[in-house]
JSON list of C-alpha atoms in Angstrom, two decimals:
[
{"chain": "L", "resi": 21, "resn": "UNK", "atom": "CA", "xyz": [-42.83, 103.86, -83.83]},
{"chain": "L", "resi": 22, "resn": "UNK", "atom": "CA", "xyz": [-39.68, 103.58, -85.56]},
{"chain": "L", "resi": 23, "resn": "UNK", "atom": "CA", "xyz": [-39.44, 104.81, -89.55]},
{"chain": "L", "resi": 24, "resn": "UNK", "atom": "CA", "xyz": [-39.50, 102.26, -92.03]},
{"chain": "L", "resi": 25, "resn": "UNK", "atom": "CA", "xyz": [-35.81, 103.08, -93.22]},
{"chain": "L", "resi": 26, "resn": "UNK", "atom": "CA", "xyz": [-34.37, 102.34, -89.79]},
{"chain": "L", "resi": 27, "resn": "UNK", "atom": "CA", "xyz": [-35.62, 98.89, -89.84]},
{"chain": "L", "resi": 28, "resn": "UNK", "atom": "CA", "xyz": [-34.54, 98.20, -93.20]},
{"chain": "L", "resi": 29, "resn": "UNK", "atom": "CA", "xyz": [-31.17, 99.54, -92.14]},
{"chain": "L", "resi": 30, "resn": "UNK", "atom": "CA", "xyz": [-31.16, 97.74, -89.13]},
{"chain": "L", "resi": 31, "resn": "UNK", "atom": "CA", "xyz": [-32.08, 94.68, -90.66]},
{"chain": "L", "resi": 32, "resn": "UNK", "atom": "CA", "xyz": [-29.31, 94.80, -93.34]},
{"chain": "L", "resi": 33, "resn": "UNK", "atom": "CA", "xyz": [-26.77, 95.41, -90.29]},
{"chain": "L", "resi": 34, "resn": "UNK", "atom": "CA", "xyz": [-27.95, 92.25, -88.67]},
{"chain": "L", "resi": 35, "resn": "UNK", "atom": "CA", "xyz": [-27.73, 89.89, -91.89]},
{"chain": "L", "resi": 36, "resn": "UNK", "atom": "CA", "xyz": [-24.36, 91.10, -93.05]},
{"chain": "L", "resi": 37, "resn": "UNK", "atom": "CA", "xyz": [-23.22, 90.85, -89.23]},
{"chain": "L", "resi": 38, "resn": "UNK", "atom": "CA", "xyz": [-24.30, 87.26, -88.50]},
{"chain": "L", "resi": 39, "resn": "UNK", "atom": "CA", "xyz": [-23.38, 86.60, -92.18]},
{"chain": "L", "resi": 40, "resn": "UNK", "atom": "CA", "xyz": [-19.91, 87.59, -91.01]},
{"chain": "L", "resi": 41, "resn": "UNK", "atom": "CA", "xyz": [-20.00, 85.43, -88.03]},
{"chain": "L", "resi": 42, "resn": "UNK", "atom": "CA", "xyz": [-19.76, 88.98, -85.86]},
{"chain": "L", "resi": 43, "resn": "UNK", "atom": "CA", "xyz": [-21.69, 89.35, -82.91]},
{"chain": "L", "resi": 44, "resn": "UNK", "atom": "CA", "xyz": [-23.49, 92.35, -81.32]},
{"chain": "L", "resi": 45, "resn": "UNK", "atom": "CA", "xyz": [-20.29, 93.05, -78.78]},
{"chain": "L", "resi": 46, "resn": "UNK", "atom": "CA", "xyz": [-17.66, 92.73, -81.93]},
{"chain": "L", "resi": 47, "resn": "UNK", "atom": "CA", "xyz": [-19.52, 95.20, -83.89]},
{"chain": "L", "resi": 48, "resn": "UNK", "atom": "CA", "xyz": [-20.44, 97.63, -80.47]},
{"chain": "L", "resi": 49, "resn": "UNK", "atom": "CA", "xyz": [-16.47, 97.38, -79.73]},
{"chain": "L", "resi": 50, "resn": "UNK", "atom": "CA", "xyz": [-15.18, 98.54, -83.27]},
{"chain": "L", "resi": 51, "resn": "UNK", "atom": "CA", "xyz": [-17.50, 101.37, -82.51]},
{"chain": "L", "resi": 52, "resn": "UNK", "atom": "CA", "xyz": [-17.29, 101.85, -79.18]},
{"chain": "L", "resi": 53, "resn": "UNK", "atom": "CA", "xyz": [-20.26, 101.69, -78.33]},
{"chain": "L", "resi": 54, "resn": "UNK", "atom": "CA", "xyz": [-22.71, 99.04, -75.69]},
{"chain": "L", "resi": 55, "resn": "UNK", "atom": "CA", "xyz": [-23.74, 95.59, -77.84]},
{"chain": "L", "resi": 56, "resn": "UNK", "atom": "CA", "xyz": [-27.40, 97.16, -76.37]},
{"chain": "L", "resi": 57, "resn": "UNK", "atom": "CA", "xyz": [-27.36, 100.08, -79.26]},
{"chain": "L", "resi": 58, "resn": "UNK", "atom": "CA", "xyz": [-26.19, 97.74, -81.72]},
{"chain": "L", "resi": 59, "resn": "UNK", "atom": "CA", "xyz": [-29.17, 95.69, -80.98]},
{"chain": "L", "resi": 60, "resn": "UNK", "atom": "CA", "xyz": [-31.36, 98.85, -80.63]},
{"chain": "L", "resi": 61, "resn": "UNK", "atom": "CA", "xyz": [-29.76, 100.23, -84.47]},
{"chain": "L", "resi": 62, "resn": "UNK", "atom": "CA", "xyz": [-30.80, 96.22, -85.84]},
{"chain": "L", "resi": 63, "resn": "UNK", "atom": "CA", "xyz": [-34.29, 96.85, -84.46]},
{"chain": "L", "resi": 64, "resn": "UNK", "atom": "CA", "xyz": [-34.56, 100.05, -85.87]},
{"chain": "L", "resi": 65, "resn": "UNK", "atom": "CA", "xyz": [-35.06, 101.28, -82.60]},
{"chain": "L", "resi": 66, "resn": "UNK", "atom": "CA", "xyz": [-32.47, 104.27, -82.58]},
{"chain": "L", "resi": 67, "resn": "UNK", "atom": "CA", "xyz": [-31.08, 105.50, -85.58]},
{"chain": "L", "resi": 68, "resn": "UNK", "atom": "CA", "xyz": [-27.94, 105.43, -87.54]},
{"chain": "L", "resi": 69, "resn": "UNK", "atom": "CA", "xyz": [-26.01, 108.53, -87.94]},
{"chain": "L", "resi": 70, "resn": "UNK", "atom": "CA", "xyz": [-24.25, 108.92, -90.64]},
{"chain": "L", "resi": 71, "resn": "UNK", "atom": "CA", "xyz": [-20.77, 108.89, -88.68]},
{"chain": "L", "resi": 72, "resn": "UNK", "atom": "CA", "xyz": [-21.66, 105.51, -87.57]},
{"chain": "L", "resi": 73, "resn": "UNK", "atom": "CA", "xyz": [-23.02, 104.01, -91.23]},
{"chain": "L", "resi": 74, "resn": "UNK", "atom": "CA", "xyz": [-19.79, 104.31, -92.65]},
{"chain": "L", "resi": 75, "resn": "UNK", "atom": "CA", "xyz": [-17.77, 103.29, -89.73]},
{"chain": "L", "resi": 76, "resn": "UNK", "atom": "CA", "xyz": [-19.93, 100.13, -89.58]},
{"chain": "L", "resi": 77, "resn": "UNK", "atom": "CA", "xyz": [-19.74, 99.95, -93.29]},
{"chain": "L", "resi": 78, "resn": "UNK", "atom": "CA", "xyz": [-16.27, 100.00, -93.15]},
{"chain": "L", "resi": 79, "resn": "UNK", "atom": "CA", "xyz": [-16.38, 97.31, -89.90]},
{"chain": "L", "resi": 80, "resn": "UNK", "atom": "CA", "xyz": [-18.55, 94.88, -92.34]},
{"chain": "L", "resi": 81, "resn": "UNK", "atom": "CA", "xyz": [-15.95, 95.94, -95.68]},
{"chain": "L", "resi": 82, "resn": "UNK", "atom": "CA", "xyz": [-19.10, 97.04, -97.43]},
{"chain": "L", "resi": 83, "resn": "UNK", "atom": "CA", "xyz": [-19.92, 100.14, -99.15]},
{"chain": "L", "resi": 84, "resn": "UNK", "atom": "CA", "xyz": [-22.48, 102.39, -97.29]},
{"chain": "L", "resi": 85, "resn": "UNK", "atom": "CA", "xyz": [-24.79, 102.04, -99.86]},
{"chain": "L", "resi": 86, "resn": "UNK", "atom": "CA", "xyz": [-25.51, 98.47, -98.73]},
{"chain": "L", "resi": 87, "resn": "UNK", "atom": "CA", "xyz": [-27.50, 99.85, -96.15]},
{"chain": "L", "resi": 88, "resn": "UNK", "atom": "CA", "xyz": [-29.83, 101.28, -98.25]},
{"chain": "L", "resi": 89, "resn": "UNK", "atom": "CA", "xyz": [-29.96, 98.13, -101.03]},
{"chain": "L", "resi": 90, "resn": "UNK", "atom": "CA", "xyz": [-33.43, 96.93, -101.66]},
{"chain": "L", "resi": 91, "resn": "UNK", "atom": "CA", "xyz": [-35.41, 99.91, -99.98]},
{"chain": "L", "resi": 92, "resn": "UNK", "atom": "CA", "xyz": [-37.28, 101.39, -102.77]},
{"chain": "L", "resi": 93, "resn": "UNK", "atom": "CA", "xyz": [-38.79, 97.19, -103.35]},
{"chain": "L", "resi": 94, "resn": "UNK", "atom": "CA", "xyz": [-39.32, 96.51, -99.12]},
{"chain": "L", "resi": 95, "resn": "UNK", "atom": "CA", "xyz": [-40.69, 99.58, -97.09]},
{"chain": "L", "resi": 96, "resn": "UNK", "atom": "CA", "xyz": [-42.32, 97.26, -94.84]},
{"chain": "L", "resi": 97, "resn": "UNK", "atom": "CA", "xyz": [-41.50, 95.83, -91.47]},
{"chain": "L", "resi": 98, "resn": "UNK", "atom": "CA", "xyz": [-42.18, 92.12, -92.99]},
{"chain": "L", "resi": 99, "resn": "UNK", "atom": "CA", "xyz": [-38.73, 91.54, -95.01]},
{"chain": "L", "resi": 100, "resn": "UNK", "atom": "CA", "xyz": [-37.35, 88.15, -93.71]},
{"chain": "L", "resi": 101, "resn": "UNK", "atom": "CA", "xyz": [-34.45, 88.20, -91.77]},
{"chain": "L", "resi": 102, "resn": "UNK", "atom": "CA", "xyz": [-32.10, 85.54, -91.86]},
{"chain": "L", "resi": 103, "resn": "UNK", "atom": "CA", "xyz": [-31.83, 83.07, -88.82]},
{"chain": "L", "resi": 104, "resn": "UNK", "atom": "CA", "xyz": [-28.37, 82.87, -87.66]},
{"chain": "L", "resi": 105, "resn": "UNK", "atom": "CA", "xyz": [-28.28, 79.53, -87.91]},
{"chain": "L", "resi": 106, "resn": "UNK", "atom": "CA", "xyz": [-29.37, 79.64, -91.99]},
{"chain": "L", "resi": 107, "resn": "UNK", "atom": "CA", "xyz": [-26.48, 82.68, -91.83]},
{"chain": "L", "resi": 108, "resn": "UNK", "atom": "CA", "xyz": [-23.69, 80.47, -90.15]},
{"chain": "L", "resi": 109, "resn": "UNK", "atom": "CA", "xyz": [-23.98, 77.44, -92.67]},
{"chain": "L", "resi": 110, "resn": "UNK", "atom": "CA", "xyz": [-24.33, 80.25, -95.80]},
{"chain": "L", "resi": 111, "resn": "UNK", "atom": "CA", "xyz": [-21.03, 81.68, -94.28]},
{"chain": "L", "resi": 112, "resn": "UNK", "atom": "CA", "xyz": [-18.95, 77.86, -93.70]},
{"chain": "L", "resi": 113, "resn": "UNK", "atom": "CA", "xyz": [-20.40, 76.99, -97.08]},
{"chain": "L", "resi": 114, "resn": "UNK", "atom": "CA", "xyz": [-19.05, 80.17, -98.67]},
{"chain": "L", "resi": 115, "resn": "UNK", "atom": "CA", "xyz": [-15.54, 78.75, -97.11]},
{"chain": "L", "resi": 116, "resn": "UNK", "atom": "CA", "xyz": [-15.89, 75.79, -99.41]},
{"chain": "L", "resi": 117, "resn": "UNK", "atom": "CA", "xyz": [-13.36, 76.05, -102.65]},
{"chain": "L", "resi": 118, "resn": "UNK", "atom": "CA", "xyz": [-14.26, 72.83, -104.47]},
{"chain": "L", "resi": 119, "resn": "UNK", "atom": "CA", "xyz": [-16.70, 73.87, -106.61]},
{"chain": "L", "resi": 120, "resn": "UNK", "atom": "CA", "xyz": [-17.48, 70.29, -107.33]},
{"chain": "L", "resi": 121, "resn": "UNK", "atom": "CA", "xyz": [-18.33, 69.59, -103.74]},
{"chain": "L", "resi": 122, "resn": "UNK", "atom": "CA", "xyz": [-20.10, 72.65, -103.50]},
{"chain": "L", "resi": 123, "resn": "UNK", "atom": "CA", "xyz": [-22.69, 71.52, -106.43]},
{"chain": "L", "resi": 124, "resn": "UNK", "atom": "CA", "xyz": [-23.12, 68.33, -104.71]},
{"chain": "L", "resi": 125, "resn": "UNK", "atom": "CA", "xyz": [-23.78, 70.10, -101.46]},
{"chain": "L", "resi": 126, "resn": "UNK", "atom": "CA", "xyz": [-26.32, 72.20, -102.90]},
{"chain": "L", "resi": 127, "resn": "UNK", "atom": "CA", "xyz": [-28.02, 69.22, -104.88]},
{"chain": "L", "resi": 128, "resn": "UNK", "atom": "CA", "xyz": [-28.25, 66.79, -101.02]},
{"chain": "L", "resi": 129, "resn": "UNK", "atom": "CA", "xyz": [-29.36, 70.29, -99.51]},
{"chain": "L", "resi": 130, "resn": "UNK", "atom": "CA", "xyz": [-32.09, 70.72, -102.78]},
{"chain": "L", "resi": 131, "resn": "UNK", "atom": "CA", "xyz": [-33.08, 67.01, -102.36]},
{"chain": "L", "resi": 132, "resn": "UNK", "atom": "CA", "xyz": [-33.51, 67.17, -98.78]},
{"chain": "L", "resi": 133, "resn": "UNK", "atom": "CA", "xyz": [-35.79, 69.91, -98.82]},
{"chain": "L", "resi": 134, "resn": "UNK", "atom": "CA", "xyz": [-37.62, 68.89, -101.68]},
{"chain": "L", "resi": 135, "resn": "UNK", "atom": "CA", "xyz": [-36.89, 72.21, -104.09]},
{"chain": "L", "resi": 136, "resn": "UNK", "atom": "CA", "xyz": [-36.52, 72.61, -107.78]},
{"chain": "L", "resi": 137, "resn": "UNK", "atom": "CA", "xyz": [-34.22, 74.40, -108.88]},
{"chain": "L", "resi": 138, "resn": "UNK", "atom": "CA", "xyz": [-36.23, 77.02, -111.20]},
{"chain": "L", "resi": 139, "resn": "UNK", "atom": "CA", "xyz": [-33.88, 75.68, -114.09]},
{"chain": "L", "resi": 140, "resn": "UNK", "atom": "CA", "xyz": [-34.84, 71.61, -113.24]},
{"chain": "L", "resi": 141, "resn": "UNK", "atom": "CA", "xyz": [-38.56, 72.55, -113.37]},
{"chain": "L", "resi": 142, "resn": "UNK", "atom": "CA", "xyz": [-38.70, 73.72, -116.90]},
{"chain": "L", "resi": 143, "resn": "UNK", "atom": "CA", "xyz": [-37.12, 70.35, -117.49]},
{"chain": "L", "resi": 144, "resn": "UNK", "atom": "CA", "xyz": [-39.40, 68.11, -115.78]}
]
């Protein structure tokens, strides 16, 4: 049974890494380590030392802390994870410098999906 930390750890490891656009081998090779224990540490499956945290925090150019962001609110095994797919647009879209374009993006993307933005709905 792995500890609820390690999942949360792993979990933040495999959003920030797809976020990146990194894959399991990019991040095992900066450590030197197999892609396998990369995908055992985002399971929660083995452990992160503390060694490894920072080097992967510095791999991912994020403070160690990160890891750890969000723990005290979701001890439980039932935190969504990101899809890479949702991860991959988020990351192109964070490419994007017209901020124009960018609002109309988000409005098609809000229209297609049907949401309200929380500030629209106090309008309506």
């Amino acid at each position: 049974m792995s500890h609820p930390v390690d999942v949360h750890v792993g979990k933040k490891l495999k959003n920030l890494r797809v976020l990146r656009g990194l894959t399991q081998t990019d991040v095992a090779k900066g450590l030197h380590i197999s892609f396998q224990q990369v995908q055992k540490y985002e399971l929660g499956r083995n452990r992160i030392s503390a060694s490894k945290l920072f080097e992967i925090a510095n791999i991912l150019n994020v403070p160690p802390s990160y890891f750890f962001d969000g723990l005290d609110q979701t001890a439980d095994e039932n935190t969504p994870v990101i899809d890479e797919e949702t991860a991959r647009i988020a990351s192109v879209f964070s490419k994007i410098k017209d901020e124009r374009l960018k609002s109309q993006i988000r409005s098609f993307v809000d229209a297609v999906a049907g949401y309200v933005p929380a500030e629209d709905a106090n309008n309506v």
